[in-house]
Amino acid sequence: MKTILSPFHLKDMTLKNRIVMAPMCMYSAEADGLATPWHYTHYTTRAAGGVGLIIVEATAVSPEGRITDQDLGIWNDDQRDQLRQIVLAVQALGSKIGLQLQHAGRKSESSVLPHYSVSDQAFSDDYLAPKKLREADFPMIAQAFQAAAKRALEAGFDLIEVHAAHGYLLSEAISPLTRPDMALTDRLELIDQVIKAVQVVWPETKPLQVRLSATDYVPEGLSRSDLLAVVDHLASLGVDSINLSSGGVVPIAPTAFPGYQVPYSALIKENFDIATIAGGLITSIDMATEILENGRADLVYLGRELLRNPYFVHQLGRRFDQAEFVPRQYRRA
Ligand SMILES: Cc1cc2nc3c(=O)[nH]c(=O)nc-3n(C[C@H](O)[C@H](O)[C@H](O)COP(=O)(O)O)c2cc1C
């Protein structure tokens, strides 16, 4: 029963346990995309809480790639230097830290225009009509991801996660809902260029992860065989791990229940030799243990539970009698 607290190795990164903090936008950046004391406190608290891997929220590779003007950015050196303070503090507390690289595509509500998309259709009536990218524009997007990855490296991040879930730019590019008449291989062209551009600057020794929406929750959306083909392609490019989420390409809310996305991770584990992170409404030690012990994922992410309870891992330490997961300063608690 100790798998959840056992170390995990991916490339040169060693996590002290299998609990991952899911990326969660705080919408609390200054207007220029700079991290604030809120971010510093928020992430270092989870590191003091013993989380193995913290994935910093969606951080935009360009100003118009933000969801809102309050999102973090990593398109300039000041943003990098501010993030570096968080990286150093989190690492000093014994956690590893990754950065989610984001382009919001047609779901951007940033004041910076135009919003780019692979479609000329707005996400919904509440959104502006985007500017449709031509294939000749793809290198511009790939370059933005590459520059962001380079700054993430300079900031000292242990891992980067390319955000290709939730209907944002790379996610909508993959989905047949946005590009109904296009073959999957063509829908993969944008993420293919992005991953290859990132790999030019991101060292092979550090993990490169992609977050995917495993399903669109409508019959015309991404199929199970599409998902497998996407992962196959990413694995062939050298992507090290897949963080599984779902939905967001169209405004349909799934019926969510504890573990609702775990089967997608299990499917990938059955078919590929690639690391996965599963989660979604995981709130208990037993649920996290079940996923790991049954080999349905290598790591488990917690989102909202860690917002409520930053010390989830301390409770694991007490339950499994592993004092090292409770900081010395808090052992009298
Ligand atoms: C406040 C909040 C912000 C979020 N922001 C992001 C984000 O920046 N990137 C992302 O991929 N997912 C984001 N998500 C989704 C979470 O990463 C996670 O997949 C989701 O909350 C389900 O996990 P949970 O049930 O453990 O919270 C966000 C969720 C919440 C609650």
Coordinates of C-alpha atoms and ligand atoms in Angstrom, one line a residue:
M1 CA 0.0 0.0 0.0
K2 CA 2.9 2.3 -0.4
T3 CA 2.9 2.9 -4.1
I4 CA 1.4 6.3 -3.7
L5 CA 4.4 7.5 -1.6
S6 CA 7.0 5.7 -3.7
P7 CA 9.3 7.8 -5.9
F8 CA 8.8 8.1 -9.6
H9 CA 11.5 8.7 -12.2
L10 CA 11.0 10.3 -15.5
K11 CA 14.1 11.2 -17.5
D12 CA 16.3 13.1 -14.9
M13 CA 13.4 14.1 -12.7
T14 CA 12.7 12.1 -9.6
L15 CA 9.5 12.8 -7.7
K16 CA 9.3 11.9 -4.0
N17 CA 5.7 10.6 -4.4
R18 CA 3.0 10.1 -7.0
I19 CA 0.8 13.1 -6.1
V20 CA 0.6 15.9 -8.7
M21 CA -1.0 19.2 -8.4
A22 CA -3.1 19.8 -11.5
P23 CA -2.5 23.1 -13.4
M24 CA -5.1 25.6 -12.2
C25 CA -5.4 29.1 -13.4
M26 CA -5.6 31.6 -10.6
Y27 CA -6.5 34.5 -12.8
S28 CA -4.4 36.6 -10.4
A29 CA -1.5 37.8 -12.6
E30 CA -0.8 41.5 -13.0
A31 CA -2.0 42.8 -16.4
D32 CA 1.4 42.2 -17.9
G33 CA 1.3 38.5 -17.1
L34 CA 3.6 38.7 -14.1
A35 CA 3.3 36.4 -11.1
T36 CA 2.3 38.0 -7.9
P37 CA 2.8 37.2 -4.2
W38 CA -0.5 35.2 -4.5
H39 CA 1.2 32.7 -6.9
Y40 CA 4.3 32.5 -4.7
T41 CA 2.3 31.6 -1.6
H42 CA -0.1 29.4 -3.5
Y43 CA 2.6 27.1 -5.0
T44 CA 5.0 27.1 -2.1
T45 CA 2.2 26.1 0.2
R46 CA 1.6 23.0 -1.8
A47 CA 5.3 22.3 -1.8
A48 CA 5.4 22.6 2.0
G49 CA 2.4 20.3 1.8
G50 CA 4.7 17.6 0.2
V51 CA 3.2 17.4 -3.3
G52 CA 5.5 15.4 -5.6
L53 CA 5.0 17.5 -8.7
I54 CA 3.4 20.9 -9.0
I55 CA 2.3 21.9 -12.4
V56 CA 2.0 25.7 -12.6
E57 CA -1.3 26.9 -14.2
A58 CA -1.7 27.6 -17.9
T59 CA 0.9 30.2 -18.7
A60 CA 0.5 32.0 -22.0
V61 CA 3.2 31.9 -24.7
S62 CA 1.9 35.2 -26.2
P63 CA -0.3 38.0 -25.0
E64 CA -3.3 37.0 -27.2
G65 CA -2.8 33.4 -26.1
R66 CA -4.1 34.2 -22.6
I67 CA -7.6 33.2 -21.5
T68 CA -7.9 36.5 -19.7
D69 CA -5.7 39.5 -19.1
Q70 CA -5.1 38.1 -15.5
D71 CA -3.3 35.0 -16.8
L72 CA 0.3 34.3 -16.2
G73 CA 2.6 34.8 -19.3
I74 CA 6.0 33.7 -20.3
W75 CA 6.7 35.7 -23.4
N76 CA 9.2 38.1 -21.8
D77 CA 12.2 38.0 -19.4
D78 CA 10.5 39.8 -16.6
Q79 CA 7.8 37.1 -16.4
R80 CA 10.6 34.4 -16.5
D81 CA 12.5 36.0 -13.7
Q82 CA 9.4 36.3 -11.5
L83 CA 8.5 32.6 -12.1
R84 CA 12.1 31.7 -11.2
Q85 CA 11.5 32.8 -7.7
I86 CA 8.6 30.4 -7.4
V87 CA 10.7 27.6 -9.0
L88 CA 13.6 28.1 -6.6
A89 CA 11.4 28.1 -3.5
V90 CA 9.3 25.1 -4.5
Q91 CA 12.5 23.1 -5.3
A92 CA 14.1 24.1 -2.0
L93 CA 11.0 22.6 -0.3
G94 CA 11.6 19.3 -2.0
S95 CA 8.9 19.3 -4.8
K96 CA 9.5 19.3 -8.5
I97 CA 7.8 21.9 -10.6
G98 CA 6.5 22.0 -14.1
L99 CA 5.0 24.8 -16.3
Q100 CA 1.9 24.4 -18.5
L101 CA 2.5 26.3 -21.7
Q102 CA -0.7 27.7 -23.1
H103 CA -2.3 29.3 -26.2
A104 CA -6.0 29.8 -25.6
G105 CA -6.9 30.0 -29.3
R106 CA -10.5 31.0 -29.9
K107 CA -11.3 30.7 -26.2
S108 CA -9.1 33.7 -25.4
E109 CA -10.9 36.7 -23.8
S110 CA -7.7 38.7 -23.7
S111 CA -7.9 42.3 -24.7
V112 CA -5.0 41.7 -27.1
L113 CA -6.4 41.0 -30.6
P114 CA -6.7 39.1 -32.9
H115 CA -7.5 35.8 -31.2
Y116 CA -6.2 33.0 -33.4
S117 CA -7.9 29.7 -34.2
V118 CA -7.8 26.9 -36.7
S119 CA -11.4 27.8 -37.4
D120 CA -13.1 31.1 -38.2
Q121 CA -16.0 30.2 -36.0
A122 CA -16.3 31.7 -32.5
F123 CA -16.4 29.2 -29.6
S124 CA -19.9 30.5 -28.7
D125 CA -21.9 33.7 -28.9
D126 CA -20.1 35.0 -25.9
Y127 CA -16.7 35.0 -27.7
L128 CA -15.2 37.1 -30.5
A129 CA -14.8 35.6 -33.9
P130 CA -11.2 34.5 -34.2
K131 CA -8.7 35.0 -37.0
K132 CA -8.2 31.7 -38.8
L133 CA -4.6 30.6 -38.9
R134 CA -3.3 29.5 -42.3
E135 CA -0.8 26.6 -42.4
A136 CA 1.8 29.2 -43.2
D137 CA 1.1 30.8 -39.8
F138 CA 1.8 27.6 -37.8
P139 CA 5.5 28.4 -37.4
M140 CA 4.6 31.6 -35.7
I141 CA 2.7 29.6 -33.0
A142 CA 5.5 27.0 -32.8
Q143 CA 8.1 29.8 -32.4
A144 CA 6.1 31.3 -29.5
F145 CA 6.0 27.9 -27.7
Q146 CA 9.7 27.5 -28.4
A147 CA 10.6 30.9 -26.9
A148 CA 8.4 30.1 -23.9
A149 CA 10.1 26.7 -23.4
K150 CA 13.5 28.3 -23.5
R151 CA 12.5 30.8 -20.8
A152 CA 10.9 27.9 -18.8
L153 CA 14.3 26.2 -18.9
E154 CA 16.1 29.4 -17.9
A155 CA 13.6 29.7 -15.0
G156 CA 14.7 26.2 -13.9
F157 CA 11.4 24.3 -14.4
D158 CA 11.8 20.5 -14.1
L159 CA 9.1 19.7 -16.7
I160 CA 7.0 21.5 -19.3
E161 CA 3.5 20.5 -20.2
V162 CA 2.2 21.6 -23.6
H163 CA -1.5 22.4 -23.1
A164 CA -3.5 20.5 -25.8
A165 CA -6.7 20.0 -23.8
H166 CA -9.9 21.9 -23.0
G167 CA -10.5 23.3 -26.5
Y168 CA -7.6 25.7 -26.5
L169 CA -5.6 26.2 -29.6
L170 CA -3.8 22.9 -29.8
S171 CA -6.8 21.0 -28.6
E172 CA -9.2 22.5 -31.1
A173 CA -6.6 21.8 -33.8
I174 CA -6.8 18.1 -33.0
S175 CA -10.5 17.8 -32.6
P176 CA -12.8 16.8 -35.5
L177 CA -15.5 19.1 -34.1
T178 CA -13.5 22.2 -35.1
R179 CA -12.1 20.6 -38.3
P180 CA -14.7 18.1 -39.5
D181 CA -13.4 17.6 -43.0
M182 CA -9.8 17.0 -42.1
A183 CA -7.9 13.8 -41.6
L184 CA -6.4 13.2 -38.2
T185 CA -2.8 13.3 -39.6
D186 CA -3.5 16.9 -40.8
R187 CA -5.1 17.9 -37.6
L188 CA -1.9 16.8 -35.8
E189 CA 0.2 19.2 -37.9
L190 CA 0.1 22.1 -35.5
I191 CA 1.0 20.2 -32.4
D192 CA 3.6 18.3 -34.3
Q193 CA 5.3 21.6 -35.2
V194 CA 5.0 22.9 -31.6
I195 CA 6.5 19.8 -30.1
K196 CA 9.4 19.7 -32.6
A197 CA 10.1 23.5 -32.0
V198 CA 10.0 23.0 -28.2
Q199 CA 12.4 20.0 -28.5
V200 CA 15.0 22.3 -30.1
V201 CA 15.4 24.1 -26.8
W202 CA 14.1 21.8 -24.1
P203 CA 16.8 19.3 -23.1
E204 CA 16.3 15.6 -23.7
T205 CA 17.1 15.0 -20.0
K206 CA 14.0 16.8 -18.9
P207 CA 10.5 15.5 -19.3
L208 CA 8.2 16.9 -21.9
Q209 CA 4.5 16.3 -21.2
V210 CA 1.3 17.0 -23.1
R211 CA -2.1 17.4 -21.6
L212 CA -4.9 16.1 -23.8
S213 CA -8.7 16.1 -23.8
A214 CA -9.4 12.4 -24.2
T215 CA -13.0 12.9 -25.4
D216 CA -15.2 15.7 -26.6
Y217 CA -18.4 14.2 -25.1
V218 CA -20.2 14.2 -28.4
P219 CA -20.4 11.4 -31.0
E220 CA -18.8 13.4 -33.8
G221 CA -15.9 14.3 -31.5
L222 CA -12.5 12.6 -30.9
S223 CA -13.0 8.9 -31.0
R224 CA -11.2 6.3 -29.0
S225 CA -9.1 5.3 -32.0
D226 CA -8.3 9.0 -32.6
L227 CA -7.0 9.3 -29.0
L228 CA -4.8 6.3 -29.5
A229 CA -3.5 7.6 -32.7
V230 CA -2.7 11.0 -31.1
V231 CA -0.8 9.4 -28.3
D232 CA 1.0 7.1 -30.7
H233 CA 2.1 10.2 -32.7
L234 CA 3.2 12.1 -29.6
A235 CA 5.1 9.1 -28.3
S236 CA 6.9 8.7 -31.6
L237 CA 8.0 12.4 -31.3
G238 CA 9.5 11.6 -27.9
V239 CA 6.9 13.0 -25.6
D240 CA 7.4 11.5 -22.2
S241 CA 4.1 11.7 -20.5
I242 CA 0.4 12.4 -21.0
N243 CA -1.8 14.2 -18.6
L244 CA -5.4 13.1 -19.2
S245 CA -8.3 15.5 -19.1
S246 CA -11.4 15.9 -21.2
G247 CA -13.9 18.2 -22.9
G248 CA -13.8 21.9 -23.7
V249 CA -13.8 21.9 -27.5
V250 CA -17.5 22.7 -27.5
P251 CA -19.6 24.2 -24.6
I252 CA -20.9 20.9 -23.3
A253 CA -20.4 20.0 -19.6
P254 CA -19.8 16.3 -19.0
T255 CA -21.4 14.4 -16.2
A256 CA -18.5 14.2 -13.9
F257 CA -18.0 11.6 -11.1
P258 CA -15.0 10.5 -9.1
G259 CA -12.4 9.0 -11.4
Y260 CA -14.5 9.7 -14.6
Q261 CA -11.3 10.3 -16.7
V262 CA -9.2 7.5 -15.3
P263 CA -10.3 4.9 -18.0
Y264 CA -8.6 7.1 -20.6
S265 CA -5.3 6.8 -18.7
A266 CA -5.8 3.1 -18.3
L267 CA -6.4 2.7 -22.0
I268 CA -3.2 4.5 -22.8
K269 CA -1.2 2.4 -20.2
E270 CA -2.6 -0.7 -21.9
N271 CA -1.4 0.4 -25.3
F272 CA 1.8 2.4 -24.9
D273 CA 4.9 2.5 -23.0
I274 CA 4.4 6.1 -21.9
A275 CA 3.8 7.6 -18.5
T276 CA 0.4 8.9 -17.7
I277 CA -1.2 11.2 -15.1
A278 CA -4.9 10.5 -14.2
G279 CA -7.3 12.5 -12.2
G280 CA -10.6 14.2 -12.0
L281 CA -12.7 14.5 -8.8
I282 CA -10.1 12.5 -6.9
T283 CA -10.5 13.5 -3.3
S284 CA -9.4 10.5 -1.1
I285 CA -6.3 8.6 -0.3
D286 CA -8.2 5.3 -1.2
M287 CA -9.1 6.6 -4.7
A288 CA -5.6 7.7 -5.5
T289 CA -4.2 4.4 -4.2
E290 CA -6.6 2.4 -6.3
I291 CA -5.6 4.1 -9.5
L292 CA -1.9 3.6 -8.8
E293 CA -2.0 0.1 -7.4
N294 CA -4.1 -1.1 -10.3
G295 CA -1.6 0.4 -12.7
R296 CA -4.2 2.7 -14.3
A297 CA -1.7 5.6 -14.2
D298 CA 1.8 6.4 -13.0
L299 CA 0.8 9.5 -11.2
V300 CA -2.5 11.0 -9.9
Y301 CA -3.4 14.6 -10.1
L302 CA -5.5 16.5 -7.6
G303 CA -6.9 19.9 -8.5
R304 CA -9.7 21.2 -6.3
E305 CA -8.8 18.9 -3.4
L306 CA -5.5 20.6 -3.1
L307 CA -7.1 24.0 -3.1
R308 CA -9.2 22.9 -0.1
N309 CA -6.5 20.8 1.5
P310 CA -2.9 21.7 0.7
Y311 CA -1.7 19.2 3.2
F312 CA -3.2 16.1 1.6
V313 CA 0.2 14.5 1.4
H314 CA 0.9 15.0 5.1
Q315 CA -2.3 12.9 5.8
L316 CA -0.9 10.2 3.5
G317 CA 2.4 10.3 5.5
R318 CA 0.5 9.8 8.7
R319 CA -1.7 7.1 7.3
F320 CA 1.2 5.1 5.9
D321 CA 3.4 5.8 8.8
Q322 CA 6.0 7.6 6.7
A323 CA 7.1 10.5 8.9
E324 CA 9.3 12.0 6.1
F325 CA 6.1 13.2 4.4
V326 CA 5.2 15.4 7.3
P327 CA 7.6 18.3 7.6
R328 CA 9.7 18.3 10.8
Q329 CA 8.2 21.6 11.7
Y330 CA 4.6 20.2 11.7
R331 CA 5.2 16.8 13.3
R332 CA 3.7 17.9 16.6
A333 CA 0.5 18.7 14.9
Ligands
LIG1 C1 -9.7 26.9 -10.5 C2 -9.4 26.0 -11.7 C3 -8.5 26.4 -12.7 C4 -8.1 25.5 -13.7 N1 -7.2 25.9 -14.6 C5 -6.6 24.9 -15.4 C6 -5.5 25.2 -16.2 O1 -4.9 26.3 -16.0 N2 -5.0 24.3 -17.0 C7 -5.6 23.1 -17.1 O2 -5.2 22.2 -17.9 N3 -6.7 22.7 -16.4 C8 -7.2 23.6 -15.5 N4 -8.2 23.3 -14.6 C9 -8.6 21.9 -14.6 C10 -7.8 21.1 -13.5 O3 -6.5 21.0 -13.9 C11 -8.4 19.7 -13.3 O4 -8.2 18.9 -14.5 C12 -9.8 19.7 -13.0 O5 -10.1 20.6 -11.9 C13 -10.3 18.3 -12.5 O6 -9.6 17.8 -11.4 P1 -10.1 17.9 -9.9 O7 -11.5 17.3 -9.9 O8 -9.1 17.2 -9.1 O9 -10.2 19.4 -9.6 C14 -8.6 24.2 -13.7 C15 -9.5 23.8 -12.7 C16 -9.9 24.7 -11.7 C17 -10.8 24.2 -10.6

